[in-house]
C-alpha positions as MATLAB code, in Angstrom:
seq = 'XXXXXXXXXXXXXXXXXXXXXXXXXXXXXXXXXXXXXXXXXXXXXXXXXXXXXXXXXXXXXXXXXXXXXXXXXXXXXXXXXXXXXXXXXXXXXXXXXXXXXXXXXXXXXXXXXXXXXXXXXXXXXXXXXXXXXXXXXXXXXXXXXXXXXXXXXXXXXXXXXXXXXXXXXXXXXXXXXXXXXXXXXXXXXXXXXXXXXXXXXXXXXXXXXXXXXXXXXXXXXXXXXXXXXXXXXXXXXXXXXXXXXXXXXXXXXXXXXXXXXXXXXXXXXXXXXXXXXXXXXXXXXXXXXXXXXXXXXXXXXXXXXXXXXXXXXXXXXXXXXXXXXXXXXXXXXXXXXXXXXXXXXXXXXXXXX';
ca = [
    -152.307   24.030   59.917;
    -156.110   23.341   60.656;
    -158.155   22.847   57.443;
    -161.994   23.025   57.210;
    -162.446   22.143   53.456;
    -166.027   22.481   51.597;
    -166.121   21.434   48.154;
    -166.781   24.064   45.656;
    -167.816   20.810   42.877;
    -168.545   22.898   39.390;
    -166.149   24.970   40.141;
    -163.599   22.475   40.352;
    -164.637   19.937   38.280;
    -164.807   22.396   35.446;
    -161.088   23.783   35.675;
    -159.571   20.755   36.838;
    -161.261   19.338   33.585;
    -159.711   22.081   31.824;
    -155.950   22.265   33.744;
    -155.384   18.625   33.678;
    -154.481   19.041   29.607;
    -152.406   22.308   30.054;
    -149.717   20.596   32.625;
    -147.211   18.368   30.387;
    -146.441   15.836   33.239;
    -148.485   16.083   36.031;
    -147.567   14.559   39.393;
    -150.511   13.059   40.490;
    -153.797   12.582   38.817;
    -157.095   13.586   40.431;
    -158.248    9.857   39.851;
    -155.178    9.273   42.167;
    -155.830   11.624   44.778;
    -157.601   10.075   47.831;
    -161.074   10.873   49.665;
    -161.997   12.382   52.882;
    -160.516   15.907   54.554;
    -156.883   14.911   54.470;
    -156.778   15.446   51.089;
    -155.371   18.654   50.041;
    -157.447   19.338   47.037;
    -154.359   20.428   44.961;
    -154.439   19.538   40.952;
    -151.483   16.956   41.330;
    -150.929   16.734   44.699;
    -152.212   14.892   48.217;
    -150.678   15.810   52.010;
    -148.531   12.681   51.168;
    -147.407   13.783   48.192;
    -146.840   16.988   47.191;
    -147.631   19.161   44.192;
    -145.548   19.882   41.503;
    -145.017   23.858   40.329;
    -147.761   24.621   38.103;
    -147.038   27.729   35.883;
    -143.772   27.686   37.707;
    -142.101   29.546   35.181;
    -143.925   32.962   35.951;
    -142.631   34.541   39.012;
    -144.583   37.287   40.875;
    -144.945   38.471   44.134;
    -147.559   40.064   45.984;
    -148.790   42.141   49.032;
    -152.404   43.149   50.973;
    -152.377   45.316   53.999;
    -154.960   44.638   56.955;
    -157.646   47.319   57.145;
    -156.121   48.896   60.149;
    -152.769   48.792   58.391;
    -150.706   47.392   61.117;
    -149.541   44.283   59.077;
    -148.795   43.157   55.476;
    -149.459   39.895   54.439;
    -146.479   38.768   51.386;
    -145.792   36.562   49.424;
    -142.945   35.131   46.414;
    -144.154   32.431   44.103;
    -140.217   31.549   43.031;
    -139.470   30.815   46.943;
    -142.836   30.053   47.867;
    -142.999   31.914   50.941;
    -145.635   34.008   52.202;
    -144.803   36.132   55.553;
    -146.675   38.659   57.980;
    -144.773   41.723   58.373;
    -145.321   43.773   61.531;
    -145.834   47.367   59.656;
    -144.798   49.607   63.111;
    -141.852   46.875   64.075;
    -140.739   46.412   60.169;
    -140.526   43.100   61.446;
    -141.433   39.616   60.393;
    -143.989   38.188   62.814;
    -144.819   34.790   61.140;
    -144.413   32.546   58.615;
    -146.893   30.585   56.650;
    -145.967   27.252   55.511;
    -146.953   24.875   53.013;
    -147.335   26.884   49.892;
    -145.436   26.200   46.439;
    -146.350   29.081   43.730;
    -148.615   31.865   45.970;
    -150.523   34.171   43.499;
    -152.095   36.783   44.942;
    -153.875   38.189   48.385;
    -156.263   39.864   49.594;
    -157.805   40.328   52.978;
    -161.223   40.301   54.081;
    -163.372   43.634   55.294;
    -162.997   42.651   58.817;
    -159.381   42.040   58.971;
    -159.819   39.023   60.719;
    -158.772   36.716   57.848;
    -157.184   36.781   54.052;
    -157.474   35.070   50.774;
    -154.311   33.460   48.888;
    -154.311   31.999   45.915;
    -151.606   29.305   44.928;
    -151.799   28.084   41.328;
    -149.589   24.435   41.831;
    -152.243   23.779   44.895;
    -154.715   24.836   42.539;
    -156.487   26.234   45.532;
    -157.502   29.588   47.399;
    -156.934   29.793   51.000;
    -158.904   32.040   53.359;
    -155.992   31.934   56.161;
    -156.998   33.467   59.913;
    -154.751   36.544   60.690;
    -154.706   35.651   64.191;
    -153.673   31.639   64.552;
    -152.812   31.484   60.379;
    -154.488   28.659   60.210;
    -156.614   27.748   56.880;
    -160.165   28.089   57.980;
    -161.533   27.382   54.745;
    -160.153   26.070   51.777;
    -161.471   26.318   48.058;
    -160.352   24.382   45.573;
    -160.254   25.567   42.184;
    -158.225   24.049   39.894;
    -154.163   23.954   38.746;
    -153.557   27.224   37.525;
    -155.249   30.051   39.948;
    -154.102   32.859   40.160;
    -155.528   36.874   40.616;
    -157.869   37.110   42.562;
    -160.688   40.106   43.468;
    -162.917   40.689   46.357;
    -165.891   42.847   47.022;
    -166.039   45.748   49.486;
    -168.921   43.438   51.328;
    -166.499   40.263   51.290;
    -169.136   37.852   50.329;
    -167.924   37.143   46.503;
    -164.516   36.108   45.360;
    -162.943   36.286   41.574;
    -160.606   33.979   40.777;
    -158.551   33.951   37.484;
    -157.651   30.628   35.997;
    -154.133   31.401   34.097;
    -154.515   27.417   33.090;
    -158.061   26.731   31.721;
    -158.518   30.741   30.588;
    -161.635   30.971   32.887;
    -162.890   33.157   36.028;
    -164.628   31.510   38.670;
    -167.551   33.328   40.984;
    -167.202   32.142   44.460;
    -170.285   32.876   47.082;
    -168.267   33.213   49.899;
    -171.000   32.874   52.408;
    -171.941   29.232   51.222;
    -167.671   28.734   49.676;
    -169.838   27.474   46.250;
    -169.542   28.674   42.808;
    -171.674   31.337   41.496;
    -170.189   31.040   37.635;
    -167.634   29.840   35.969;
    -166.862   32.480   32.941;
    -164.757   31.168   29.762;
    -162.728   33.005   26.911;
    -160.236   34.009   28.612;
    -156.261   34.221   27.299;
    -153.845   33.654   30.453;
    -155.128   35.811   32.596;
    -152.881   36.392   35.731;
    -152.889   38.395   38.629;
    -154.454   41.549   37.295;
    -157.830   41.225   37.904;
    -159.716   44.751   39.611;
    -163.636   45.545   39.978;
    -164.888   49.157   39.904;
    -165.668   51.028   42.248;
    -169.344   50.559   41.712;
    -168.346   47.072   40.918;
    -170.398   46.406   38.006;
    -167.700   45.964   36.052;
    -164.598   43.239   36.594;
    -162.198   43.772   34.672;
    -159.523   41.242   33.693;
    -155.749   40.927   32.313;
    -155.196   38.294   29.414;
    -151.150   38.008   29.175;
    -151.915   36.226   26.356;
    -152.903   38.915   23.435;
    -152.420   41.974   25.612;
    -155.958   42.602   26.318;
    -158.015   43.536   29.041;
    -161.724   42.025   28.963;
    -164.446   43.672   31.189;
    -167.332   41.309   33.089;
    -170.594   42.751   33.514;
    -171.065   41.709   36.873;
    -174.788   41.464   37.052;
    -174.794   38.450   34.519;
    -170.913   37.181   34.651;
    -171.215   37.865   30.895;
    -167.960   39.491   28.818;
    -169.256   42.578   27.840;
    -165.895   43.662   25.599;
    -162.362   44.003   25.243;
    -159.435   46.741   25.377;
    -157.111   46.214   23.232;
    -153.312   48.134   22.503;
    -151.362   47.364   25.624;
    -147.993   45.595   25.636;
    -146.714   42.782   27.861;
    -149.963   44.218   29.915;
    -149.274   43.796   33.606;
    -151.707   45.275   36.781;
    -154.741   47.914   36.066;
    -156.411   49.791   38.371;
    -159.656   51.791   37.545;
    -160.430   55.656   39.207;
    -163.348   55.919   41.282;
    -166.099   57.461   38.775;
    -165.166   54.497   36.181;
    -163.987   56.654   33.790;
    -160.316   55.892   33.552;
    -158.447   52.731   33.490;
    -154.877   52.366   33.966;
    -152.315   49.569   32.703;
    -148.823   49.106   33.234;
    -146.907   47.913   30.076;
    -143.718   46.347   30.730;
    -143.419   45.680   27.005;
    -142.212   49.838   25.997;
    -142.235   51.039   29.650;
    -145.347   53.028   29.476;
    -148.863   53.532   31.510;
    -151.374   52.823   28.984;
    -154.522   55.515   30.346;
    -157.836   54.049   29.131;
    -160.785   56.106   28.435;
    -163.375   53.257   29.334;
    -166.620   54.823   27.975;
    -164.908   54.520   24.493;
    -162.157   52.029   25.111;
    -159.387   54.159   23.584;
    -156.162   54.964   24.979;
    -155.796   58.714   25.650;
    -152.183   58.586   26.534;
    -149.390   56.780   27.355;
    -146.840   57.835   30.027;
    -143.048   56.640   29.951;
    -142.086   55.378   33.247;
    -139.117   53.309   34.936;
    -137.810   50.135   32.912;
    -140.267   46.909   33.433;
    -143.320   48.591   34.972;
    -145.553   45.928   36.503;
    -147.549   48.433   38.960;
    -150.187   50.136   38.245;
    -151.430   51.608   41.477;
    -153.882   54.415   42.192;
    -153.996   56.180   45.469;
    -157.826   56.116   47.427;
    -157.947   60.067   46.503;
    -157.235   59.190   43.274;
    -154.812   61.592   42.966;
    -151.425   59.597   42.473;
    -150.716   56.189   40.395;
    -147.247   54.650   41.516;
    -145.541   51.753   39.304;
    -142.777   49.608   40.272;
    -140.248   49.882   37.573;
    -138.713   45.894   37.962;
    -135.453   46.466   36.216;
    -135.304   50.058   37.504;
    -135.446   49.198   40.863;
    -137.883   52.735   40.986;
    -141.198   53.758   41.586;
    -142.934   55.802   39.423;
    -145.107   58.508   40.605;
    -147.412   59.710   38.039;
    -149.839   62.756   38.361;
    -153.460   61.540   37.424;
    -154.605   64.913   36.523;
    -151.873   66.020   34.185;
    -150.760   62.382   33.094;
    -147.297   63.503   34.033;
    -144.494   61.764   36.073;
    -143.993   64.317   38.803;
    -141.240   62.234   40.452;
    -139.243   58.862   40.819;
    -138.236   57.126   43.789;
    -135.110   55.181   44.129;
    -134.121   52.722   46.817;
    -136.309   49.605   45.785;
    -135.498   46.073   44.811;
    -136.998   44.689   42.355;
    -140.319   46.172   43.019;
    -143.257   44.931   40.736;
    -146.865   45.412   41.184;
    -147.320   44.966   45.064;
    -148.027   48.833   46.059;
    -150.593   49.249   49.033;
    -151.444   52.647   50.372;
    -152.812   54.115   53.245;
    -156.735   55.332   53.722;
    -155.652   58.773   54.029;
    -153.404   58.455   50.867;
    -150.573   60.025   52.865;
    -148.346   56.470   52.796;
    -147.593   53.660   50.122;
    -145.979   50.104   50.976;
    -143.925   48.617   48.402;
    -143.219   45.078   48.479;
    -139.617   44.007   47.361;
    -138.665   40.891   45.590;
    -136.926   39.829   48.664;
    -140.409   40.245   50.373;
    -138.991   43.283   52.311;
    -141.708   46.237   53.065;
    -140.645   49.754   51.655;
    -142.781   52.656   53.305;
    -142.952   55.434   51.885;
    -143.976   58.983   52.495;
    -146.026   60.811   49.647;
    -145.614   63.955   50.938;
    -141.933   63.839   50.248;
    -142.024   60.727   48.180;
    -139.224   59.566   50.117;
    -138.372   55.898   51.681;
    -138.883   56.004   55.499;
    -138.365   52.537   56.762;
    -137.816   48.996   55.221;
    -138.515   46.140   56.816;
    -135.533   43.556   58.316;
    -135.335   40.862   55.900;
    -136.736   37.416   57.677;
    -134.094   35.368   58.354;
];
């Protein structure tokens, strides 16, 4: 793996600062860790020694499909293995290696490349599609996690799970923008609006969701009532937000002019998902202990249907542009397509071996 690094220095100064108190024993300290580009920039670890697993404890796995939707990039942060799955073949194409807890992903406008956060590297990766080698690598601190990118590709959110903060990465110059505190655990659900003036975040911790005014990186409020919150997603106008409670097995729908909750919908057992379709018309949950998805009418805030077949299925849902097809990521990092015409399962891909 070929590694350009740049040194994002408030960024990572600031949660490193922070992180350093939250791990208990940590491998390595940064005093420890040697100079120059060899060095892997991870909280507690160097390319001769590796890190520990940070946050280790919380298992997730997660899923972005290219643009042109001919591959999915996955990942499991129990196994630590993050794969390329060939989305016509249902085959595995490649296999990244190097990575302890991977967090979340997302790819860039072009397609060319994707971001992957690892919290025990305490790093984000932006990986090239083509070779999958690390072009750049940004190190922010033990404990990253979700991460969010804007439709231009040019700035990055990062949650901080460890030191309850989210960085703002410049992409174009890979340096911090701001580093925004009062945060409580906030994982991988992290989503901007459409108009992206608003980020808003998960906090684990407290079952809240906090909203960013993007303009000044400022905390504008807080939604409060969800339980054991899990992934949002936000419609396109901004007017509705949607949270998956795995606490009561419910969609928590958020009027987010007001911050009240106009209903809640029962789903599968365990919902982590929380996924709306580009038309808007559809949200599909992964029910973890069902081993379902959840398809849930936004209009009438009504289940219409549930899909069986899955394994463990959490939050990883991607859909198509046309909103005709979903991918749903298994826990044994398996693809499920599925048709939303028939909301059936048409192909899964072949495990890797």
């Amino acid at each position: 793996m070929k590694n350009k690094f740049k040194s994002l220095t408030v960024a990572s100064v600031f949660a490193v600062m922070l992180t350093t108190s939250a791990c208990s024993s940590p491998a390595m300290s940064a005093e420890e860790q040697p100079d120059g580009p060899d060095s892997s920039f991870g909280a507690y670890g160097t390319e001769d020694r590796a890190a520990e697993p940070f946050d280790g404890d919380i298992h997730n796995n997660t899923m972005a499909v290219s643009p042109d939707e001919q591959v999915a990039v996955v990942s499991n942060s129990e196994s630590g293995r993050v794969e390329i799955v060939d989305l016509e073949s249902h085959e595995v194409k490649a296999e990244l290696p190097g990575y302890i807890t991977p967090r979340n992903i997302d790819f860039a406008p072009d397609g060319e490349s994707f971001y992957l956060s690892d919290s025990s590297l305490g790093v984000v990766d932006e990986v090239s599609l083509d070779t999958q080698e690390v072009d750049e690598r940004l190190p922010l601190g033990a404990g990253a996690f979700g991460t969010a990118l804007n439709e231009a590709g040019d700035t990055l959110y990062v949650n901080n799970q460890a030191s309850g903060t989210v960085t703002v990465v410049n992409l174009d110059d890979q340096q911090p923008l701001a580093v925004i505190p009062g945060f409580a655990q906030p994982r991988q659900g992290v989503v901007l609006s459409a108009d992206e003036a608003t980020l808003y975040v998960t906090n684990f911790m407290g079952d809240r969701v906090t909203a960013v005014n993007t303009e000044d990186n400022s905390i504008s409020h807080q939604i409060e009532g969800f339980n054991e919150v899990r992934a949002v997603s936000v419609n396109s106008d901004g007017t509705r937000l949607y949270a998956a409670n795995s606490g009561d097995n419910t969609i928590s729908v958020v009027d987010t002019a007001t911050s009240e909750t106009v209903t809640r919908i029962p789903v599968g057992e365990r919902p982590y998902g929380a996924a709306l379709s580009p038309d808007g018309s559809l949200l599909l949950t992964g029910d973890l202990e069902s081993n379902t998805v959840t398809v849930v009418d936004t209009e009438t805030n009504t289940v219409t249907t549930t899909i069986e077949g899955f394994t463990g299925p959490r939050q990883a849902i991607s859909f198509s542009e046309d909103s005709a097809t979903a991918w749903v990521l298994n826990e044994d990092l398996t693809v499920s397509e599925v048709d939303l015409e028939d909301f059936s399962i048409t192909a899964t891909s072949t495990p890797a071996e």
